[in-house]
Short mmCIF file of C-alpha atoms and ligand atoms in Angstrom, two decimals:
data_model
loop_
_atom_site.label_atom_id
_atom_site.label_comp_id
_atom_site.label_asym_id
_atom_site.label_seq_id
_atom_site.Cartn_x
_atom_site.Cartn_y
_atom_site.Cartn_z
CA MET A 1002 -78.78 58.34 7.00
CA ILE A 1003 -80.95 60.49 9.38
CA ASP A 1004 -84.41 58.91 9.46
CA VAL A 1005 -86.10 62.75 8.78
CA THR A 1006 -89.62 60.63 9.26
CA ASP A 1007 -88.73 60.57 12.73
CA ILE A 1008 -90.60 63.13 14.81
CA GLN A 1009 -87.83 63.21 17.27
CA VAL A 1010 -85.41 63.86 14.29
CA MET A 1011 -87.69 66.19 11.87
CA LYS A 1012 -88.69 68.78 14.84
CA PRO A 1013 -84.86 69.63 15.91
CA LEU A 1014 -83.64 69.68 12.41
CA LEU A 1015 -86.80 72.36 11.47
CA ALA A 1016 -85.89 74.55 13.98
CA GLN A 1017 -81.74 74.35 13.88
CA HIS A 1018 -82.52 76.12 10.48
CA GLY A 1019 -85.30 78.29 11.44
CA PHE A 1020 -87.69 76.42 8.99
CA HIS A 1021 -91.94 77.17 9.10
CA PHE A 1022 -94.09 75.48 7.25
CA SER A 1023 -95.78 77.33 4.27
CA LYS A 1024 -99.31 76.18 3.60
CA ALA A 1025 -99.49 78.21 0.42
CA LYS A 1026 -96.69 75.84 -0.86
CA GLY A 1027 -98.42 72.44 0.15
CA GLN A 1028 -96.17 71.65 2.83
CA ASN A 1029 -96.89 68.79 4.65
CA PHE A 1030 -94.11 66.38 5.47
CA LEU A 1031 -94.22 62.48 6.19
CA THR A 1032 -93.72 61.14 9.72
CA ALA A 1033 -93.73 57.52 9.12
CA ARG A 1034 -91.22 55.80 7.59
CA TRP A 1035 -93.03 52.94 6.03
CA VAL A 1036 -95.28 55.66 3.75
CA PRO A 1037 -91.90 56.42 1.58
CA GLU A 1038 -90.26 52.68 2.11
CA ARG A 1039 -93.70 51.44 0.14
CA ILE A 1040 -94.16 54.33 -2.40
CA ALA A 1041 -90.47 53.98 -3.57
CA ARG A 1042 -90.76 49.86 -3.50
CA GLU A 1043 -94.36 50.03 -5.11
CA ALA A 1044 -93.33 52.41 -7.99
CA GLY A 1045 -91.24 49.40 -9.22
CA VAL A 1046 -87.91 51.64 -8.94
CA ASP A 1047 -84.34 49.67 -9.25
CA ARG A 1048 -81.17 50.82 -10.62
CA GLN A 1049 -82.31 50.70 -13.72
CA THR A 1050 -85.02 53.33 -13.11
CA GLY A 1051 -84.39 57.11 -13.44
CA VAL A 1052 -87.05 59.26 -10.94
CA LEU A 1053 -88.34 62.57 -11.25
CA GLU A 1054 -89.40 63.27 -7.93
CA ILE A 1055 -91.71 66.34 -7.42
CA GLY A 1056 -91.26 68.56 -4.04
CA PRO A 1057 -88.85 66.65 -1.78
CA GLY A 1058 -89.45 68.57 1.21
CA ILE A 1059 -86.85 67.49 3.57
CA GLY A 1060 -86.13 64.45 1.68
CA PRO A 1061 -88.14 61.30 3.17
CA LEU A 1062 -88.88 59.79 -0.15
CA THR A 1063 -85.56 61.21 -1.89
CA GLN A 1064 -83.49 58.91 0.51
CA GLN A 1065 -85.79 55.91 -0.05
CA LEU A 1066 -85.46 56.23 -3.83
CA GLY A 1067 -82.24 57.31 -3.72
CA LEU A 1068 -81.53 53.99 -2.05
CA LEU A 1069 -83.11 51.95 -5.09
CA ALA A 1070 -82.52 54.15 -8.40
CA GLY A 1071 -80.18 54.25 -10.71
CA LYS A 1072 -80.72 58.16 -10.65
CA VAL A 1073 -82.98 60.48 -8.94
CA CYS A 1074 -84.01 64.38 -9.64
CA ALA A 1075 -85.56 65.79 -7.25
CA VAL A 1076 -87.69 69.36 -8.19
CA GLU A 1077 -88.29 71.64 -5.22
CA LEU A 1078 -89.52 75.01 -5.51
CA ASP A 1079 -88.91 76.27 -1.50
CA ARG A 1080 -85.38 77.10 -1.51
CA ARG A 1081 -85.22 77.49 2.27
CA LEU A 1082 -84.89 73.77 2.17
CA GLN A 1083 -81.54 73.51 0.71
CA PRO A 1084 -79.36 73.72 3.51
CA ILE A 1085 -81.82 70.88 4.90
CA LEU A 1086 -81.66 68.66 2.24
CA GLU A 1087 -77.64 68.95 1.91
CA GLN A 1088 -77.62 67.66 5.31
CA THR A 1089 -80.43 64.68 4.81
CA LEU A 1090 -79.11 63.51 1.39
CA ALA A 1091 -75.76 63.37 2.14
CA GLY A 1092 -73.62 60.53 0.63
CA LEU A 1093 -76.60 59.54 -1.77
CA ASP A 1094 -74.65 60.00 -5.20
CA GLN A 1095 -76.91 59.38 -7.42
CA VAL A 1096 -79.42 62.28 -6.73
CA GLU A 1097 -79.89 65.70 -7.96
CA VAL A 1098 -81.90 68.52 -6.44
CA LEU A 1099 -83.11 70.87 -9.37
CA TRP A 1100 -84.49 73.98 -7.73
CA GLY A 1101 -87.51 75.60 -9.33
CA ASP A 1102 -91.22 75.25 -9.99
CA VAL A 1103 -92.06 72.43 -12.12
CA LEU A 1104 -94.79 73.39 -13.45
CA LYS A 1105 -92.40 76.11 -15.25
CA MET A 1106 -89.99 72.85 -16.56
CA ASP A 1107 -89.61 71.34 -19.64
CA VAL A 1108 -90.12 67.85 -18.12
CA ALA A 1109 -89.83 65.89 -20.98
CA ALA A 1110 -86.34 67.82 -21.75
CA LEU A 1111 -85.24 67.01 -18.21
CA VAL A 1112 -85.80 63.58 -18.57
CA GLY A 1113 -84.24 63.26 -22.03
CA GLU A 1114 -80.92 65.24 -20.57
CA LYS A 1115 -80.77 63.31 -17.45
CA PHE A 1116 -82.18 59.76 -17.32
CA GLN A 1117 -80.47 58.40 -20.71
CA GLY A 1118 -79.95 54.77 -20.80
CA LEU A 1119 -82.39 54.42 -17.85
CA ARG A 1120 -86.33 53.91 -17.52
CA PRO A 1121 -88.04 57.01 -16.68
CA VAL A 1122 -91.05 57.14 -13.89
CA ALA A 1123 -92.21 60.04 -11.69
CA CYS A 1124 -93.06 59.75 -8.11
CA ALA A 1125 -94.13 61.95 -5.24
CA ASN A 1126 -95.97 63.07 -2.59
CA LEU A 1127 -97.51 66.25 -4.54
CA PRO A 1128 -98.47 69.57 -3.53
CA TYR A 1129 -101.95 69.49 -2.93
CA TYR A 1130 -102.77 72.83 -4.44
CA ILE A 1131 -101.44 72.09 -7.75
CA THR A 1132 -102.29 68.12 -7.96
CA THR A 1133 -104.41 68.23 -11.36
CA PRO A 1134 -102.08 70.63 -13.10
CA ILE A 1135 -99.03 68.75 -12.37
CA LEU A 1136 -100.21 65.10 -13.05
CA THR A 1137 -101.79 66.94 -15.91
CA ALA A 1138 -97.87 67.90 -17.21
CA LEU A 1139 -96.62 64.58 -16.05
CA LEU A 1140 -98.77 62.33 -18.44
CA GLU A 1141 -98.68 65.27 -21.28
CA ALA A 1142 -94.89 64.71 -21.21
CA GLY A 1143 -95.18 61.33 -22.94
CA CYS A 1144 -91.99 60.39 -21.58
CA PHE A 1145 -92.58 58.12 -18.24
CA GLN A 1146 -93.81 54.48 -17.88
CA SER A 1147 -95.23 55.15 -14.57
CA VAL A 1148 -96.45 57.82 -12.63
CA THR A 1149 -96.93 56.86 -8.49
CA VAL A 1150 -98.20 60.10 -6.72
CA MET A 1151 -99.63 60.33 -2.97
CA VAL A 1152 -102.70 62.54 -3.62
CA GLN A 1153 -105.83 63.32 -1.62
CA LYS A 1154 -108.31 60.52 -1.46
CA GLU A 1155 -110.96 62.02 -3.50
CA VAL A 1156 -108.61 62.41 -5.88
CA ALA A 1157 -107.38 59.17 -6.24
CA GLN A 1158 -111.05 57.87 -6.57
CA ARG A 1159 -111.48 60.53 -9.19
CA ILE A 1160 -108.27 59.43 -10.94
CA ALA A 1161 -109.48 55.64 -11.32
CA ALA A 1162 -113.17 55.83 -11.25
CA ALA A 1163 -115.08 53.90 -14.01
CA PRO A 1164 -118.15 55.13 -15.89
CA GLY A 1165 -121.62 55.81 -14.24
CA THR A 1166 -119.83 56.45 -10.63
CA ALA A 1167 -120.13 59.62 -8.98
CA GLU A 1168 -116.81 60.19 -8.95
CA TYR A 1169 -116.14 59.71 -12.83
CA GLY A 1170 -115.35 62.93 -14.68
CA ALA A 1171 -113.49 64.63 -17.34
CA PHE A 1172 -110.16 64.28 -15.04
CA SER A 1173 -110.67 60.30 -15.06
CA VAL A 1174 -111.08 60.13 -18.78
CA PHE A 1175 -107.79 62.19 -19.03
CA CYS A 1176 -106.11 60.14 -16.88
CA GLN A 1177 -107.30 56.42 -18.27
CA TYR A 1178 -106.85 57.64 -21.86
CA HIS A 1179 -102.92 58.08 -20.66
CA ALA A 1180 -102.37 55.60 -18.40
CA GLU A 1181 -104.21 52.36 -16.44
CA PRO A 1182 -104.64 53.64 -13.07
CA LYS A 1183 -104.14 51.35 -9.69
CA ARG A 1184 -104.97 52.74 -5.99
CA LEU A 1185 -102.45 51.11 -3.80
CA PHE A 1186 -102.90 52.42 -0.37
CA ASP A 1187 -104.80 54.99 2.01
CA VAL A 1188 -102.39 57.09 4.09
CA PRO A 1189 -104.17 58.66 7.28
CA PRO A 1190 -103.79 62.33 8.48
CA GLY A 1191 -101.65 61.43 11.26
CA CYS A 1192 -98.60 60.02 9.11
CA PHE A 1193 -98.19 63.83 8.02
CA LEU A 1194 -96.52 67.24 9.94
CA PRO A 1195 -98.63 69.61 9.66
CA GLN A 1196 -101.46 67.09 9.57
CA PRO A 1197 -103.93 67.66 6.22
CA LYS A 1198 -107.72 67.94 7.29
CA VAL A 1199 -108.35 64.68 5.01
CA THR A 1200 -107.20 61.42 4.14
CA SER A 1201 -104.43 60.63 1.34
CA ALA A 1202 -103.89 57.83 -1.23
CA VAL A 1203 -100.93 56.17 -3.43
CA VAL A 1204 -101.96 55.82 -7.01
CA CYS A 1205 -99.82 54.32 -9.51
CA LEU A 1206 -100.50 55.05 -13.25
CA GLN A 1207 -98.93 52.48 -15.73
CA VAL A 1208 -98.50 54.93 -18.73
CA ARG A 1209 -100.20 53.26 -21.81
CA GLN A 1210 -97.61 52.53 -24.36
CA ASP A 1211 -100.39 51.32 -27.01
CA ARG A 1212 -103.75 52.90 -26.93
CA PRO A 1213 -106.72 50.33 -27.91
CA TRP A 1214 -108.87 53.01 -29.79
CA GLN A 1215 -108.69 54.49 -32.80
CA ILE A 1216 -109.20 58.21 -32.34
CA LEU A 1217 -108.91 60.70 -35.39
CA ASP A 1218 -108.08 63.67 -33.44
CA GLU A 1219 -107.27 63.96 -30.07
CA GLN A 1220 -108.79 67.45 -29.69
CA VAL A 1221 -111.65 66.72 -30.74
CA PHE A 1222 -111.76 64.00 -28.48
CA PHE A 1223 -110.87 66.02 -25.17
CA ARG A 1224 -113.21 68.64 -26.30
CA ALA A 1225 -116.09 66.15 -26.51
CA VAL A 1226 -115.37 64.74 -23.26
CA ARG A 1227 -115.23 68.30 -21.47
CA ALA A 1228 -118.85 69.10 -22.97
CA ALA A 1229 -119.93 65.87 -21.92
CA PHE A 1230 -119.23 66.74 -18.45
CA ALA A 1231 -119.76 70.59 -18.63
CA MET A 1232 -123.33 69.64 -18.12
CA ARG A 1233 -123.24 66.10 -16.39
CA ARG A 1234 -126.90 66.07 -15.37
CA LYS A 1235 -128.07 66.73 -18.68
CA LYS A 1236 -128.68 64.49 -21.83
CA LEU A 1237 -125.27 64.36 -23.65
CA SER A 1238 -126.88 65.56 -26.60
CA ASN A 1239 -127.76 69.28 -25.22
CA GLY A 1240 -123.91 69.20 -23.91
CA LEU A 1241 -122.23 68.33 -27.12
CA ALA A 1242 -124.43 71.13 -29.05
CA ALA A 1243 -123.19 73.79 -26.20
CA GLY A 1244 -119.32 72.14 -26.72
CA PHE A 1245 -119.28 72.29 -30.77
CA PRO A 1246 -121.94 74.95 -31.30
CA GLU A 1247 -120.85 74.52 -35.21
CA LEU A 1248 -123.18 71.35 -34.89
CA GLY A 1249 -126.24 72.49 -33.46
CA LYS A 1250 -128.71 70.62 -31.88
CA THR A 1251 -130.34 68.40 -34.65
CA GLY A 1252 -126.54 67.89 -35.44
CA ALA A 1253 -125.76 66.94 -32.01
CA ALA A 1254 -128.43 64.52 -31.84
CA GLN A 1255 -127.65 62.97 -35.39
CA VAL A 1256 -123.90 62.35 -34.23
CA LEU A 1257 -125.86 60.20 -31.49
CA GLU A 1258 -127.94 58.56 -33.43
CA ASN A 1259 -125.09 57.58 -35.80
CA CYS A 1260 -123.14 56.40 -33.06
CA GLY A 1261 -126.10 54.07 -31.62
CA PHE A 1262 -126.67 55.79 -28.45
CA PRO A 1263 -129.79 56.27 -27.38
CA GLU A 1264 -131.73 59.70 -27.65
CA ASN A 1265 -131.40 60.74 -23.75
CA VAL A 1266 -128.11 58.85 -23.24
CA ARG A 1267 -125.90 60.55 -20.45
CA GLY A 1268 -122.00 61.32 -20.85
CA GLU A 1269 -121.20 60.18 -17.41
CA THR A 1270 -121.91 56.64 -18.34
CA LEU A 1271 -119.60 56.43 -21.34
CA GLY A 1272 -116.32 54.89 -21.69
CA ILE A 1273 -113.42 55.88 -23.74
CA GLU A 1274 -114.44 53.80 -26.01
CA GLU A 1275 -117.67 55.18 -26.85
CA PHE A 1276 -116.35 58.79 -26.11
CA ALA A 1277 -114.01 57.91 -29.28
CA GLN A 1278 -116.99 56.77 -31.58
CA ILE A 1279 -118.51 60.41 -30.90
CA ALA A 1280 -115.27 62.49 -31.19
CA ASN A 1281 -114.45 60.35 -34.43
CA GLU A 1282 -118.18 60.82 -36.06
CA ILE A 1283 -117.73 64.68 -35.48
CA VAL A 1284 -114.76 64.96 -37.53
CA ARG A 1285 -115.94 62.88 -40.04
CA ARG A 1286 -118.92 65.36 -40.20
CA LYS A 1287 -116.50 68.11 -40.64
CA ARG A 1288 -115.10 66.81 -43.50
N1 SAM B 1349 -91.48 64.84 -0.28
C1 SAM B 1349 -91.93 65.30 1.21
C2 SAM B 1349 -92.80 64.95 2.00
O1 SAM B 1349 -93.34 63.68 1.53
O2 SAM B 1349 -92.16 65.02 3.08
C3 SAM B 1349 -92.66 66.46 0.81
C4 SAM B 1349 -93.90 66.73 0.61
S1 SAM B 1349 -94.75 68.06 0.72
C5 SAM B 1349 -96.61 67.46 0.03
C6 SAM B 1349 -94.96 69.12 -0.96
C7 SAM B 1349 -93.44 69.72 -1.47
O3 SAM B 1349 -93.85 70.06 -2.53
C8 SAM B 1349 -93.16 70.64 -0.35
O4 SAM B 1349 -91.88 70.66 -0.48
C9 SAM B 1349 -93.19 71.73 -1.53
O5 SAM B 1349 -92.07 73.09 -0.94
C10 SAM B 1349 -93.07 71.64 -2.63
N2 SAM B 1349 -93.75 72.31 -3.89
C11 SAM B 1349 -94.66 72.96 -3.79
N3 SAM B 1349 -95.21 73.38 -5.29
C12 SAM B 1349 -93.89 73.06 -5.84
C13 SAM B 1349 -93.87 73.01 -7.28
N4 SAM B 1349 -94.59 74.14 -7.86
N5 SAM B 1349 -92.77 72.59 -7.55
C14 SAM B 1349 -91.92 71.94 -7.06
N6 SAM B 1349 -92.00 71.49 -5.67
C15 SAM B 1349 -92.70 72.51 -5.05
#
């Protein structure tokens, strides 16, 4: 198997195919073999696993996943990579490359079709310009046991942030509602070509099979979360009144009072359990 992370191999390979990196497609290719090896290992991939990879590039992670998994489907947007991937993935029979934009695919249907009898997981060195929409789609698809991805370090911090910290926001709540995130390790810019400006980090999201909260209406819950963080420097009652105009200022203050929160409580200090309480109280008032 060609070691595509070896710069002495990668550069002539790309030159041979006249390939130039596309910044618009978020192309930063791995040049340190320990990184894809460690991602595949820490994602717990084995022969019983079906892996959806997003953005194989020239295949460093795809190769490692292909050595361990029962089946790998790798979705790549950039068709120029086809002749290169044919070369670098040769002999890895359980790998299938699918061409297209992952954001336009029905991920749950794809997993159902391709990974029958296997434990579905997602794994990727994500294109950074669409990290949030891709992670949102993967978690909302509801079909993966885990999602292990490399993202910008700052995004990894937000995903795993605790209430009351500067990094904590609506996206932290969204990720932690669907999964239990764990930051695994950092990857410096020198491990990529071209080098990104920022440090990257690998994070593993173990998708929750059971959620420990009682939430009467998921839409109201996420509306309350967004309302709380839209005005994060202000009192939560103001944010709720803006996000739920039907409550009015008095109604919003009453909701918080009925939940037992102080009048000046700030949304950024609340965890999922507290947001669930607030959302459920709003639902009850509407009934
Ligand atoms: N996995 C390779 C590696 O680690 O070296 C490449 C990672 S690079 C950061 C991101 C890859 O995602 C690129 O190959 C890019 O072409 C691909 N990509 C970008 N947007 C995409 C999309 N919407 N759907 C699928 N792949 C996409």
